[in-house]
mmCIF file of C-alpha atoms in Angstrom:
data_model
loop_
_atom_site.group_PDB
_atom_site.id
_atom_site.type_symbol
_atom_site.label_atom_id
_atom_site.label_comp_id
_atom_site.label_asym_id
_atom_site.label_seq_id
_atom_site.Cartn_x
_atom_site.Cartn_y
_atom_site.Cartn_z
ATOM 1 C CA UNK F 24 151.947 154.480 92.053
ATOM 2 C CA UNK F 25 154.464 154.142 88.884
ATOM 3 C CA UNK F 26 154.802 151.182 86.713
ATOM 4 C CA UNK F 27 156.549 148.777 88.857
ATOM 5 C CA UNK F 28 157.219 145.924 88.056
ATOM 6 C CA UNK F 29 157.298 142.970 85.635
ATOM 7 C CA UNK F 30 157.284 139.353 87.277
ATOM 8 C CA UNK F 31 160.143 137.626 84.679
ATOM 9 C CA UNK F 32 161.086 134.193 84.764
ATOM 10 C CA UNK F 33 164.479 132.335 83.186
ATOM 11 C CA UNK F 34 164.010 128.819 82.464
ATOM 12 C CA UNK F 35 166.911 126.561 82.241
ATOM 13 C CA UNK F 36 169.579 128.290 79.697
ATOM 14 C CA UNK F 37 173.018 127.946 78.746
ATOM 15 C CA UNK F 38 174.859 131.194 80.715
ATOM 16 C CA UNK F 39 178.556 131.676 80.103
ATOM 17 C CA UNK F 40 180.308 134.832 82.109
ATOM 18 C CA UNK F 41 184.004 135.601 82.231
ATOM 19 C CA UNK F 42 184.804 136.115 86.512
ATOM 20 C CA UNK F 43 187.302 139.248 86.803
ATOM 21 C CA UNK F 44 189.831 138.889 89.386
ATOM 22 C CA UNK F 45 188.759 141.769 91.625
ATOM 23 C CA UNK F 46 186.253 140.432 93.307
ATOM 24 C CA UNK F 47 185.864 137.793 95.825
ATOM 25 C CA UNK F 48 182.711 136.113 95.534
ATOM 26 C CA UNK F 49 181.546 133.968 98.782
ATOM 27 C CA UNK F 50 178.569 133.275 101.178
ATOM 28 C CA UNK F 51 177.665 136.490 103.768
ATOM 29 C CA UNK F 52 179.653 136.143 107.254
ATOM 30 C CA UNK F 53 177.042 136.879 110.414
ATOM 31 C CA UNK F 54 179.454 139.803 111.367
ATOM 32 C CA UNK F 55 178.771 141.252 107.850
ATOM 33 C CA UNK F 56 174.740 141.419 108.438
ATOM 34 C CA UNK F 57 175.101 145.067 109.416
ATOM 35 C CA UNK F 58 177.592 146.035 106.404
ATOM 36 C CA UNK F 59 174.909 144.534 103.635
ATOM 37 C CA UNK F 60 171.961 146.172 105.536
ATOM 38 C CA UNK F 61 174.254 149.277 104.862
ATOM 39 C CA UNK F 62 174.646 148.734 101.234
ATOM 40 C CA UNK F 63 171.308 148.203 100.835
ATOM 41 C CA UNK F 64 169.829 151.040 101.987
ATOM 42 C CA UNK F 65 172.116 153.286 100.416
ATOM 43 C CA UNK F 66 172.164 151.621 96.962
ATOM 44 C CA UNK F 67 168.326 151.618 97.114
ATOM 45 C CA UNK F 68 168.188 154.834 98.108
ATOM 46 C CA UNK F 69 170.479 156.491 96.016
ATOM 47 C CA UNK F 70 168.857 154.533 92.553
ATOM 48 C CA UNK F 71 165.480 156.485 93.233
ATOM 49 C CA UNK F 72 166.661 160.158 94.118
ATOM 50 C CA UNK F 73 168.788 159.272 91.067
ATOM 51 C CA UNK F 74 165.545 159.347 89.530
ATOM 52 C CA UNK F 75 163.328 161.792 90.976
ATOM 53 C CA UNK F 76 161.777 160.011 93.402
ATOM 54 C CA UNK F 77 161.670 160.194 96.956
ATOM 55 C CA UNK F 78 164.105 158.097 99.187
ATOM 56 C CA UNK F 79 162.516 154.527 99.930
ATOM 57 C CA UNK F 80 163.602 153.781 103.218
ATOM 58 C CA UNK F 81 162.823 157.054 105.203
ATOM 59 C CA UNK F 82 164.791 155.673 108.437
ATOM 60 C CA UNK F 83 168.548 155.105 109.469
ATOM 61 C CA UNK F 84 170.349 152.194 107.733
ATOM 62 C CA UNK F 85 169.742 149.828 110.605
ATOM 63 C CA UNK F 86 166.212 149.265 109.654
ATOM 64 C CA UNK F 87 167.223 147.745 106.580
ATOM 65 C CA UNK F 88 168.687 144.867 108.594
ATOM 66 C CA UNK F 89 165.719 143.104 108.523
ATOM 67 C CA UNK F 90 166.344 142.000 105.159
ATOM 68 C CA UNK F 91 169.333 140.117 106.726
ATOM 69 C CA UNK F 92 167.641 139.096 109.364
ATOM 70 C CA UNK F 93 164.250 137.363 107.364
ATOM 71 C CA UNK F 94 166.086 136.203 104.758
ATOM 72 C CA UNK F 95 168.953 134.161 106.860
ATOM 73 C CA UNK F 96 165.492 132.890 108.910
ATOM 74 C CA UNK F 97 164.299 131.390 105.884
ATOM 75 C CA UNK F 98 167.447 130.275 104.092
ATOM 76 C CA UNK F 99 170.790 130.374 106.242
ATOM 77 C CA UNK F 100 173.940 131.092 103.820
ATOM 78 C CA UNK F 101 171.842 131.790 101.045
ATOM 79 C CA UNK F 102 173.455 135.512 100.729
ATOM 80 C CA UNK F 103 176.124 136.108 97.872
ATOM 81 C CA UNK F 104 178.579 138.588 98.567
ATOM 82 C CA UNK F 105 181.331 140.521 96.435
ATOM 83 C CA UNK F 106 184.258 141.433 98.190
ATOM 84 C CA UNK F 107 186.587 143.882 96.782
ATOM 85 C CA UNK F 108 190.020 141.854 96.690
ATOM 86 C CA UNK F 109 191.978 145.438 97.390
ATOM 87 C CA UNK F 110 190.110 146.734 99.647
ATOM 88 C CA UNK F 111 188.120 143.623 101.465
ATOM 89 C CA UNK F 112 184.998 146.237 101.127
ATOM 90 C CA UNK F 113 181.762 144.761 100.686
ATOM 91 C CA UNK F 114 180.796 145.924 96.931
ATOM 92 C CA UNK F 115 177.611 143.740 96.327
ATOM 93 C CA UNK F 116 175.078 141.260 97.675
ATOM 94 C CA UNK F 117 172.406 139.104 96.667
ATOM 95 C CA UNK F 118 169.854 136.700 98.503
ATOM 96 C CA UNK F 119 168.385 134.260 97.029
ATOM 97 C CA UNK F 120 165.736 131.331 98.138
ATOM 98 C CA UNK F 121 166.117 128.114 96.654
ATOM 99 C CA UNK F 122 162.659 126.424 96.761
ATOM 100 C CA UNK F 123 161.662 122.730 95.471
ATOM 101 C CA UNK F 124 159.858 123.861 92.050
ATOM 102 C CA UNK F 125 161.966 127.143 91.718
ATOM 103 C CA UNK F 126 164.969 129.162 92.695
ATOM 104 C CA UNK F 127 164.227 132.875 93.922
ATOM 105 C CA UNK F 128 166.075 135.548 93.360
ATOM 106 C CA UNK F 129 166.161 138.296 96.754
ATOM 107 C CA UNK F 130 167.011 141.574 97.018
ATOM 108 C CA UNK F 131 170.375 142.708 95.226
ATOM 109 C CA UNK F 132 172.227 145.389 95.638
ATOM 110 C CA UNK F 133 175.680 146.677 94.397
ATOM 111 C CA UNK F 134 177.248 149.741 96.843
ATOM 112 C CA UNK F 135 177.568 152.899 94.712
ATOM 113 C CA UNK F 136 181.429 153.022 95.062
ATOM 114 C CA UNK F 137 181.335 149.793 92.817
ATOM 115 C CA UNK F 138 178.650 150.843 90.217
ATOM 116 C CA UNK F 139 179.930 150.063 86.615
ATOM 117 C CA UNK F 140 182.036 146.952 87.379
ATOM 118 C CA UNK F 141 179.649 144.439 86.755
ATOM 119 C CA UNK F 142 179.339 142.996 89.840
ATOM 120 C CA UNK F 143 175.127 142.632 89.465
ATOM 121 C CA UNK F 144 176.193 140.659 86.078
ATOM 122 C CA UNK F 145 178.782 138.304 88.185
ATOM 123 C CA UNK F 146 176.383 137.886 91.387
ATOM 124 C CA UNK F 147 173.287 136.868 89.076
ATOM 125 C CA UNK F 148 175.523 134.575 86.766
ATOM 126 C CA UNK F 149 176.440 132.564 90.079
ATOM 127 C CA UNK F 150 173.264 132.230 91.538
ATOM 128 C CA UNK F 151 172.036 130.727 87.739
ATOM 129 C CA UNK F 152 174.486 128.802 87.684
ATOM 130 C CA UNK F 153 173.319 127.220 91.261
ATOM 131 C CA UNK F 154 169.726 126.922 90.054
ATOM 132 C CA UNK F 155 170.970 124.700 86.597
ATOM 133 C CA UNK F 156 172.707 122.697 89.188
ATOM 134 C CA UNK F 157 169.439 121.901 90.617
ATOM 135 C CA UNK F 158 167.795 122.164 87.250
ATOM 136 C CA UNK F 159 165.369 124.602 88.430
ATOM 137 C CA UNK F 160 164.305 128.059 86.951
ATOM 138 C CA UNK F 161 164.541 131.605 88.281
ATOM 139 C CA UNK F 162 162.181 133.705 89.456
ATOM 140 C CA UNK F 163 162.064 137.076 90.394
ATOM 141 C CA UNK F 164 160.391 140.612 90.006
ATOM 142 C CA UNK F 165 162.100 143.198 88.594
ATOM 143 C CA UNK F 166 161.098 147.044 88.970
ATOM 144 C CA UNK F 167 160.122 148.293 84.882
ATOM 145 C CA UNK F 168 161.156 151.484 85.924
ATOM 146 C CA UNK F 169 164.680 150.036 86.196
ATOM 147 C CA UNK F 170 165.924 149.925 82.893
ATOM 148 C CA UNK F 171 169.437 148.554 83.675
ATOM 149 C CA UNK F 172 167.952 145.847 85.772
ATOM 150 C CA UNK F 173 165.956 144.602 83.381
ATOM 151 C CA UNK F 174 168.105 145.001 80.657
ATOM 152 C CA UNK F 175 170.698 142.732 83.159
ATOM 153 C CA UNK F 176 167.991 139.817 83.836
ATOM 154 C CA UNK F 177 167.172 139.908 80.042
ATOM 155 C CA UNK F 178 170.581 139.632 78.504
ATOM 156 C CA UNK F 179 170.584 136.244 80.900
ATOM 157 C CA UNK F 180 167.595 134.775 79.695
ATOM 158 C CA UNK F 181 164.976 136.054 81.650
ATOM 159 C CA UNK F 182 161.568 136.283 80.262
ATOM 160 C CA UNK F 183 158.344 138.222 81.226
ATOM 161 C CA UNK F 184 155.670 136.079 82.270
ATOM 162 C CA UNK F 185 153.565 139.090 84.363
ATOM 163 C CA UNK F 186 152.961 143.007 84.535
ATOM 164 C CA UNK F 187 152.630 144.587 87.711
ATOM 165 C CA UNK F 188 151.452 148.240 89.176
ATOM 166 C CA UNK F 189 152.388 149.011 92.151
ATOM 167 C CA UNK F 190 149.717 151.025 94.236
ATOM 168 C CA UNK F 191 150.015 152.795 97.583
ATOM 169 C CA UNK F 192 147.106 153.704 99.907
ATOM 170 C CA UNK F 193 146.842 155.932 102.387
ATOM 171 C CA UNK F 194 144.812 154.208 105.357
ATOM 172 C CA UNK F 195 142.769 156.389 107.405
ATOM 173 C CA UNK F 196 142.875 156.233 111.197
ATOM 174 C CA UNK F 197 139.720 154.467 110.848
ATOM 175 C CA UNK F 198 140.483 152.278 108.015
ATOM 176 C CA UNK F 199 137.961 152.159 104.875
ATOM 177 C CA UNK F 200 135.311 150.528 106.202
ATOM 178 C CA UNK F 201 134.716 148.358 103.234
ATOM 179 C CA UNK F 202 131.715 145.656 104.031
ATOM 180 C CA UNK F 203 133.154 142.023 103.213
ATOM 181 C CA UNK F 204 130.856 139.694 101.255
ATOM 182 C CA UNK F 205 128.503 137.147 103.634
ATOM 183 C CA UNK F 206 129.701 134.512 101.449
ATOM 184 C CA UNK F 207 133.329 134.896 102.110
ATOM 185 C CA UNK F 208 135.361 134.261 106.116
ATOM 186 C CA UNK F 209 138.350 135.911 106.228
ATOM 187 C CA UNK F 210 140.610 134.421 109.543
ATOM 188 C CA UNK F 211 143.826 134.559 110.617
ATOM 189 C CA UNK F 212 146.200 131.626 108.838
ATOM 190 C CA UNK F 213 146.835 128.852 111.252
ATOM 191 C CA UNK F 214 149.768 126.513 110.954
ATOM 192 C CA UNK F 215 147.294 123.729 109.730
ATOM 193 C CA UNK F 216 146.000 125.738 106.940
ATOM 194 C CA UNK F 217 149.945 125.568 105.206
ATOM 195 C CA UNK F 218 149.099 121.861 103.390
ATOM 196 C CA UNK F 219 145.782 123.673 101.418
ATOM 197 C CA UNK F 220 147.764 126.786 100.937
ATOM 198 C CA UNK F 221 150.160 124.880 99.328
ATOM 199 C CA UNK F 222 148.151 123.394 97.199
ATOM 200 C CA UNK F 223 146.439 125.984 96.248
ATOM 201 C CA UNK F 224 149.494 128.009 94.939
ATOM 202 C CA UNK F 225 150.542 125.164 92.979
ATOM 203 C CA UNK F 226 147.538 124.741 91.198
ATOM 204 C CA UNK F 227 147.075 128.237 90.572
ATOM 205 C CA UNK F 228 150.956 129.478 90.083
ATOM 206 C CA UNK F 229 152.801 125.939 89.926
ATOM 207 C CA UNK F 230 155.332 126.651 92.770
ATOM 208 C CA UNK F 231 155.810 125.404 96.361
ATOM 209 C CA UNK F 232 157.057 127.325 99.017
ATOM 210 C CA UNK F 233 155.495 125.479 102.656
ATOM 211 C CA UNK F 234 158.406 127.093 104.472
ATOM 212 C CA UNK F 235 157.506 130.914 103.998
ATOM 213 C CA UNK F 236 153.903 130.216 104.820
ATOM 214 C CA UNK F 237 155.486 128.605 108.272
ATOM 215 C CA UNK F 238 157.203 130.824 108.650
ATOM 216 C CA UNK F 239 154.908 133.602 108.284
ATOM 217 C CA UNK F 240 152.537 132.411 110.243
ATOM 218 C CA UNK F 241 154.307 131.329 113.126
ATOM 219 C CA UNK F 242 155.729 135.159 113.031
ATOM 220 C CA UNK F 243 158.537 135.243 115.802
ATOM 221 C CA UNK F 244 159.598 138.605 114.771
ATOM 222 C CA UNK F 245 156.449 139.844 115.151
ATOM 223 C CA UNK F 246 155.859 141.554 111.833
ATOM 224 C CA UNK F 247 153.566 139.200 109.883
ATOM 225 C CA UNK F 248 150.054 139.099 108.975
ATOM 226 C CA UNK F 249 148.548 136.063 107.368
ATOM 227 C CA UNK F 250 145.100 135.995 105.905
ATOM 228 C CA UNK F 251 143.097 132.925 104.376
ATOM 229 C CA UNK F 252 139.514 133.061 102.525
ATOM 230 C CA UNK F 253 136.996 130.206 103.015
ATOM 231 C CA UNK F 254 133.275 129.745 101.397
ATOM 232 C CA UNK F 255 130.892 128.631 103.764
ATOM 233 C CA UNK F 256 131.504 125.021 102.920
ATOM 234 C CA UNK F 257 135.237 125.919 104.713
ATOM 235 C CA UNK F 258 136.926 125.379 100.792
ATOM 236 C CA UNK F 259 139.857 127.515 100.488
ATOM 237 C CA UNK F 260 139.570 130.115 98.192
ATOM 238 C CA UNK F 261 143.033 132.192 98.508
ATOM 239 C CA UNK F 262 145.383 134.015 101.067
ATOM 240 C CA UNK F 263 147.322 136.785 101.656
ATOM 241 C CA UNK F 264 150.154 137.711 103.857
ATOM 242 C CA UNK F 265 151.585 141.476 104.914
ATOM 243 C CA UNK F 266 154.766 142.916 106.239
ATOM 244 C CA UNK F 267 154.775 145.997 108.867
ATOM 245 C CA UNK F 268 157.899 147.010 109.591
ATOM 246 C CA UNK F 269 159.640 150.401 109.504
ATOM 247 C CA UNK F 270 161.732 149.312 106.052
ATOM 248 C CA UNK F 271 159.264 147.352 104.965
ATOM 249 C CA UNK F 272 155.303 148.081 104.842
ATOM 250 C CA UNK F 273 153.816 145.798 102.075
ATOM 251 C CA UNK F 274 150.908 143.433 101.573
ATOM 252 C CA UNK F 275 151.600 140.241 99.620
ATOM 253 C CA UNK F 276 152.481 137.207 98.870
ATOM 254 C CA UNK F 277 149.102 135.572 98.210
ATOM 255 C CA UNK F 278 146.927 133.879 95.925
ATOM 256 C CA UNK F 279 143.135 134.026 94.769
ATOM 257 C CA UNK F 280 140.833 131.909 93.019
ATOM 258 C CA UNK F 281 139.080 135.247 92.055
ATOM 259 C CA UNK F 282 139.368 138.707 91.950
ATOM 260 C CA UNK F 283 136.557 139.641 94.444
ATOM 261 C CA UNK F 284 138.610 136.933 97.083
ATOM 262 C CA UNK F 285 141.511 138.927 96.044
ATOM 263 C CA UNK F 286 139.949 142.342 97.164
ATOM 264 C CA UNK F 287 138.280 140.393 100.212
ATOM 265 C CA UNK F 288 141.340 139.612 101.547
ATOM 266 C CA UNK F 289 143.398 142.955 100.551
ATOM 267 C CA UNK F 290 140.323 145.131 102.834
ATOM 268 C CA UNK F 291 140.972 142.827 105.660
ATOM 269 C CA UNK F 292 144.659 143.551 105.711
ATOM 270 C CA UNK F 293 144.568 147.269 104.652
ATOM 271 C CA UNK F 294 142.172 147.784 107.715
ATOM 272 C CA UNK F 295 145.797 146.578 109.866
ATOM 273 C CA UNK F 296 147.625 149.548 108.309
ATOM 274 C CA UNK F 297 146.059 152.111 109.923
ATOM 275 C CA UNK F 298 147.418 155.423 109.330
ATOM 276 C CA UNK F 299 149.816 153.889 107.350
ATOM 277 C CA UNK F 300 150.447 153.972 103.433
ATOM 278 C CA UNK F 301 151.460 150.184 102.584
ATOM 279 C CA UNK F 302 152.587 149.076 98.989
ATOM 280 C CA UNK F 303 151.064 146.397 97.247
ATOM 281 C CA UNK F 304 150.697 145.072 93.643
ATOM 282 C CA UNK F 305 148.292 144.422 91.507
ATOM 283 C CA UNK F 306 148.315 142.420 88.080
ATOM 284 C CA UNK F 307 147.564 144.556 85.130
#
């Protein structure tokens, strides 16, 4: 894979940006799922053959709608929208997950008909400002690659705090059959494991977030896998979660205590990809 991605961080900050009189920004309507599912796979697309690279999402826009649909799941209204005042198009959107030790910031995308207006600058200045109203900090990842992304988060007081590389692997039809340690059981996550995964990603990363692992693991949209990692004395020793989904084949969030959980955990969850080619990242 390319350099992906740098894990930044904006603690509370003093952020001051002038609002033009164009836009409209408010909350995303339920009739406007399909519209922002629209910009972003266009916008997405149209950054990274822009670049070289090969289109991200390989299907029609609809797919991306599962962005919409996950993210209103977790955190109804939490979907900032710019809306041309001239035209009442949708020019720009941005989730974003507020959590009790952090705010995070989603997916955003600005439609290419609106590049150059600022509109990533205004959408990320609101959503700071509702974090300092919570005084809470920011966290997102931002792709390196992206230069006037992370030129954007910097200007506002972002940090980095972590270096990513993204890696893609090709799983064969009959997966890699990698041996997992004796010392290690690898299970599916259960709904009481949430209070020790909890924990454990506090002590480890010092956030909370108990309503994505619920929500993972009780998977009603049927895309979700959710690993945990005991010793033999039943400790918890990390987890891992995974996405399949025709926009969206990636394995992550999780945490480790070590590396060799870490790759534990990753063979279980590659062996579910299958003659698939998931993305994943890996601290470096």
């Amino acid at each position: 894979g390319d350099v992906c991605g740098l894990f930044l961080q904006r603690i509370l900050a003093e952020s001051k940006v002038s609002q033009g009189e164009k836009f409209l920004f408010r909350p995303m309507l339920n009739d406007e799922w399909q519209n922002v599912a629209e910009i972003i796979h266009h916008s997405t697309n149209s950054w990274y053959l822009a670049n070289g690279k090969d289109a991200i999402f390989k299907g029609p826009p609809s797919d991306a709608l599962i962005f919409c649909q996950v993210y209103e799941d977790l955190d109804p209204g939490c979907c900032l929208i710019a809306e041309c005042m001239e035209t009442g198009k949708i020019a720009g959107s941005c989730f974003y997950h507020p959590r009790k030790t952090h705010v995070s910031l989603g997916i955003m995308n600005v439609s290419p008909d609106f590049f150059g207006q600022g509109i990533a600058r205004s959408l990320l200045t609101k959503i700071i400002q509702i974090a300092d109203d919570q005084s809470l900090p920011v966290r997102l990842v931002s792709s390196a690659q992206n230069l006037d992304s992370f030129s954007l988060y910097t200007r506002q007081g972002f940090s980095p705090v972590q270096a990513f590389q993204d890696m893609y692997l090709e799983v064969p039809e009959d997966g890699f059959n990698y041996e997992i340690s004796g010392e290690f059981e690898i299970s599916n996550a259960q709904l009481n494991d949430v209070e020790e995964m909890v924990a454990l990603e506090k002590r480890l990363s010092g956030i909370e977030r108990a309503k994505d692992f619920d929500y993972f693991i009780e998977n009603k949209r049927d895309i979700w896998n959710t690993v945990v990692c005991r010793d033999t004395n039943c400790t918890l020793l990390g987890f891992l979660g995974s996405v399949d989904h025709p926009a969206s084949q990636m394995i992550g969030p999780g945490v480790a205590e070590t590396e060799k959980v870490a790759l534990s955990m990753l063979a279980s969850l590659l062996d579910r990809f299958r003659r698939k080619c998931p993305v994943f990242l890996l601290p470096v």
